CSV table of C-alpha atoms in Angstrom, one decimal:
chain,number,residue,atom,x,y,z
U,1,UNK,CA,-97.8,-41.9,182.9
U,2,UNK,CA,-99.8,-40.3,180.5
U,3,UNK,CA,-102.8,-40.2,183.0
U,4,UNK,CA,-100.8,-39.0,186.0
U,5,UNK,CA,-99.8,-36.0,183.6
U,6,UNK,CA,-103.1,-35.3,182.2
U,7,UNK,CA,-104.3,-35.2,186.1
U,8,UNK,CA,-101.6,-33.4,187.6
U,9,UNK,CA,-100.6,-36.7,189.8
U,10,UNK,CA,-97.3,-37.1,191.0
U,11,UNK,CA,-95.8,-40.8,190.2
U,12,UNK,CA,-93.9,-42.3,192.7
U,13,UNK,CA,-91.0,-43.4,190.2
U,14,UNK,CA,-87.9,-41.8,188.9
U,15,UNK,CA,-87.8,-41.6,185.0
U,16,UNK,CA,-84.7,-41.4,183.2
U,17,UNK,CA,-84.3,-38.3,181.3
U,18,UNK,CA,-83.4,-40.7,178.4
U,19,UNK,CA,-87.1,-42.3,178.3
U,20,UNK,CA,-88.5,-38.6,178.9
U,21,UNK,CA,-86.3,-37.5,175.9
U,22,UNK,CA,-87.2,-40.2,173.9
U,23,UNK,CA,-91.5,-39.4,174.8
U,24,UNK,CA,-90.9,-35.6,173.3
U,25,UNK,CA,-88.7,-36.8,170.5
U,26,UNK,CA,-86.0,-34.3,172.0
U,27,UNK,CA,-82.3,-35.0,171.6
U,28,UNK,CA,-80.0,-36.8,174.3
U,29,UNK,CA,-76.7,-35.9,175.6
U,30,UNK,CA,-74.3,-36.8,177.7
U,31,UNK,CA,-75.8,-35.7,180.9
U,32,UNK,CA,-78.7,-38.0,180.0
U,33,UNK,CA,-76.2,-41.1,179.6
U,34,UNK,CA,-74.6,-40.4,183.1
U,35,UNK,CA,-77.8,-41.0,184.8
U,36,UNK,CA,-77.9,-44.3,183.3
U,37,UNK,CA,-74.1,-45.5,183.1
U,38,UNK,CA,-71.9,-43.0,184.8
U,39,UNK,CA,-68.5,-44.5,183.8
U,40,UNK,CA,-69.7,-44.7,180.0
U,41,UNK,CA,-70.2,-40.8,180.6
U,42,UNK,CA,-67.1,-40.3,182.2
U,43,UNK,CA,-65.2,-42.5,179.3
U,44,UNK,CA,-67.0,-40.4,176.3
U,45,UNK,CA,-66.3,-37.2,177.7
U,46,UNK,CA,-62.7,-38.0,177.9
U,47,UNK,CA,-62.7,-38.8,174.2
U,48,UNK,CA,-64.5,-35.2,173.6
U,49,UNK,CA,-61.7,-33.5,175.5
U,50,UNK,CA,-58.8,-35.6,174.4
U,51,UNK,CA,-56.9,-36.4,171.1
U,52,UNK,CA,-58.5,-39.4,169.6
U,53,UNK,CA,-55.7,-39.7,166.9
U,54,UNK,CA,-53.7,-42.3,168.0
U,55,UNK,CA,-56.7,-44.7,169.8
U,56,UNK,CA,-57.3,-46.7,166.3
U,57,UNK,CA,-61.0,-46.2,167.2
U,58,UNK,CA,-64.1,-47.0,164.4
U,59,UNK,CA,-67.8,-46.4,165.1
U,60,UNK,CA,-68.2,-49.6,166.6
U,61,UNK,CA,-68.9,-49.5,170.0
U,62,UNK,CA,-69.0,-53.3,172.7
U,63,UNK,CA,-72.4,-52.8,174.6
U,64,UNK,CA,-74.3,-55.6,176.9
U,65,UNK,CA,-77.5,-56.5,175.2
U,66,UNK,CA,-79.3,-59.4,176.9
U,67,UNK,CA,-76.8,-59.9,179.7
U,68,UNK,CA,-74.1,-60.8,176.6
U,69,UNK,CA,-71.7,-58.5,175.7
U,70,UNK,CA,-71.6,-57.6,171.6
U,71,UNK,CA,-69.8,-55.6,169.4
U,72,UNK,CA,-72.7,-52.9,167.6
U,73,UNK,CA,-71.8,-50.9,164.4
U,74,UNK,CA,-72.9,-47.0,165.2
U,75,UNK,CA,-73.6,-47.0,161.3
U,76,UNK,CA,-73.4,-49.0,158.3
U,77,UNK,CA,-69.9,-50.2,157.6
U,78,UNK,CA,-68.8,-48.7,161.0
U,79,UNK,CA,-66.0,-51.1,161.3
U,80,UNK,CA,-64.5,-49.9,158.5
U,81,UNK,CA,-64.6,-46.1,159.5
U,82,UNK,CA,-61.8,-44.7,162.2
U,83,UNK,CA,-63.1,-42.2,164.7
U,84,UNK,CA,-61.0,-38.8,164.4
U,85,UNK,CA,-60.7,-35.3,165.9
U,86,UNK,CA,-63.2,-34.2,163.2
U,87,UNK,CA,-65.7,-36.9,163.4
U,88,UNK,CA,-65.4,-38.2,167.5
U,89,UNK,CA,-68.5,-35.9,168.4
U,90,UNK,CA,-70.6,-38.0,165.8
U,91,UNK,CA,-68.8,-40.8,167.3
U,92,UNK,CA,-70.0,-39.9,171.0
U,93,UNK,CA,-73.6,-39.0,169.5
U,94,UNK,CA,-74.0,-42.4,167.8
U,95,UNK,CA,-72.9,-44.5,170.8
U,96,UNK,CA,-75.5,-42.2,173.4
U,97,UNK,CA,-78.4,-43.0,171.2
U,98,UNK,CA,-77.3,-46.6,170.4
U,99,UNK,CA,-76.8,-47.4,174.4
U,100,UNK,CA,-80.5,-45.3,175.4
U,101,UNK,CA,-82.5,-45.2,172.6
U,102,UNK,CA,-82.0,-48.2,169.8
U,103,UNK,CA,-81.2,-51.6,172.3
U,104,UNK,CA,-84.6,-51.1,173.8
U,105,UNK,CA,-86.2,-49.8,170.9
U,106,UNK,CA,-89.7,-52.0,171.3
U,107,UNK,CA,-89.7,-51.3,174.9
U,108,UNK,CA,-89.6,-47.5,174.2
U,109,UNK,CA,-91.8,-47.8,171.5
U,110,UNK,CA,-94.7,-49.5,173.3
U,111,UNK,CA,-94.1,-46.7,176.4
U,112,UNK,CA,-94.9,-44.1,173.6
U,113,UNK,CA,-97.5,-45.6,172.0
U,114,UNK,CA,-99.3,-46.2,175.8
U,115,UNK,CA,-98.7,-42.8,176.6
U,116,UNK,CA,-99.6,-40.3,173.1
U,117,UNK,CA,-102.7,-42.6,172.8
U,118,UNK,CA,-104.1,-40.5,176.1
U,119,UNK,CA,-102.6,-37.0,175.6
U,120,UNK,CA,-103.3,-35.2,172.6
U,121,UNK,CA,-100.5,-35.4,170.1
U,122,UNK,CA,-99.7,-31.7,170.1
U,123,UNK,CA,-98.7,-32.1,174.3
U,124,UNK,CA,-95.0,-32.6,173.4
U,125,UNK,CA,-95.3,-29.0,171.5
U,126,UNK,CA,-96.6,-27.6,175.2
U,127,UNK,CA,-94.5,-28.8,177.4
U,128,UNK,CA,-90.9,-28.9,178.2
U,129,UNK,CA,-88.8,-32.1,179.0
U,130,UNK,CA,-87.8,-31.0,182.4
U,131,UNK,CA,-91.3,-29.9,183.1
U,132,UNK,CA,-92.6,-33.2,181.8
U,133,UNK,CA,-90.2,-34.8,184.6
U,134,UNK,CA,-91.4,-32.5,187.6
U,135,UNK,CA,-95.2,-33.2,186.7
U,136,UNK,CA,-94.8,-37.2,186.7
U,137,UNK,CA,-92.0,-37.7,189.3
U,138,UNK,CA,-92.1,-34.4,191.1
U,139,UNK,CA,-89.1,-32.9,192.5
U,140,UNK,CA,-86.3,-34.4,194.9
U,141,UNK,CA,-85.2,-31.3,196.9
U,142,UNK,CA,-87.0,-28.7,198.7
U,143,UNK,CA,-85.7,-25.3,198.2
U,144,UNK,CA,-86.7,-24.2,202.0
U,145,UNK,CA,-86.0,-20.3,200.8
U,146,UNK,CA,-87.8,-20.6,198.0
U,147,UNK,CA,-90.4,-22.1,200.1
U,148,UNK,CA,-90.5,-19.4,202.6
U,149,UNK,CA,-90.8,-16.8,199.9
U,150,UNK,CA,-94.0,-17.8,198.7
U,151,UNK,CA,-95.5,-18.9,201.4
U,152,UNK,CA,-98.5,-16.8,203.9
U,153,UNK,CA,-97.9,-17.8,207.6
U,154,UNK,CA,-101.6,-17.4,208.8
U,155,UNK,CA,-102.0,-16.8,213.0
U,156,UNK,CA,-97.9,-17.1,212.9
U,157,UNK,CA,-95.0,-15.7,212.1
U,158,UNK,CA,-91.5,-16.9,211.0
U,159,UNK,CA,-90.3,-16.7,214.7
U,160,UNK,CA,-92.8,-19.3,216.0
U,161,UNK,CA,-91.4,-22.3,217.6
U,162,UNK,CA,-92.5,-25.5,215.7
């Protein structure tokens, strides 16, 4: 990855905005966990827009690790600690970076290692996280007017037949 960026070559893969995140040490949201596991998405942004009150939540959260499925603490003494109207956003927070960042923490660590050990280490200071996605997996839609707008039709014009 790091080479394709350092050379300007496009990878044929589709990276997760969680593992680009995780490269530039940039904070996820929820957007980034709807990529991954839309439902989980849907289910947290309920509990951002609702009244948690009554839903005798704590910051423990069941995830799948290894194909089993576990209940995590989102902190220490989690179980112990209810999840309220003033505290669910920390509550949301904790369970996105437990779910995309801390259950493959040895995997992601090993992808950043790979990668800052050919770019310089100030790269994640120049680039953006959404530019960092278009130089290694290119974009998925063609903007056909913005295409038309910068491009010079030499011997033609925009009334040619194809």
């Amino acid at each position: 990855m790091a080479l394709a960026a350092l050379h300007d070559t496009v990878l044929e893969v589709s990276l997760s905005m969680g593992i680009l995140k995780y490269l530039m040490d940039a904070p996820l949201a929820l957007e980034d966990l709807a990529e991954d596991d839309e439902e989980m998405a849907r289910q947290l942004h309920w509990l951002l827009e609702n009244d948690v009150s009554d839903l005798n939540l704590t910051f423990t959260h069941c995830l799948e690790v290894n194909n089993k499925r576990q209940h995590v603490e989102l902190k220490p003494h989690g179980g112990a600690i209810t999840v309220t109207e003033e505290n669910k956003h920390e509550y949301v927070s904790l369970v996105i970076e437990t779910k995309m960042r801390k259950l493959s923490r040895a995997q992601h660590r090993a992808v950043k290692e790979g990668f800052f050990m050919c770019v310089p280490p100030n790269f994640s200071e120049a680039i953006l996280v959404h530019d960092l996605r278009k130089l290694l997996c290119g974009i998925t839609t063609i903007d056909v007017d913005d295409w038309q707008a910068h491009s010079d039709l030499l011997g033609f014009s925009p009334d040619d037949e194809v």
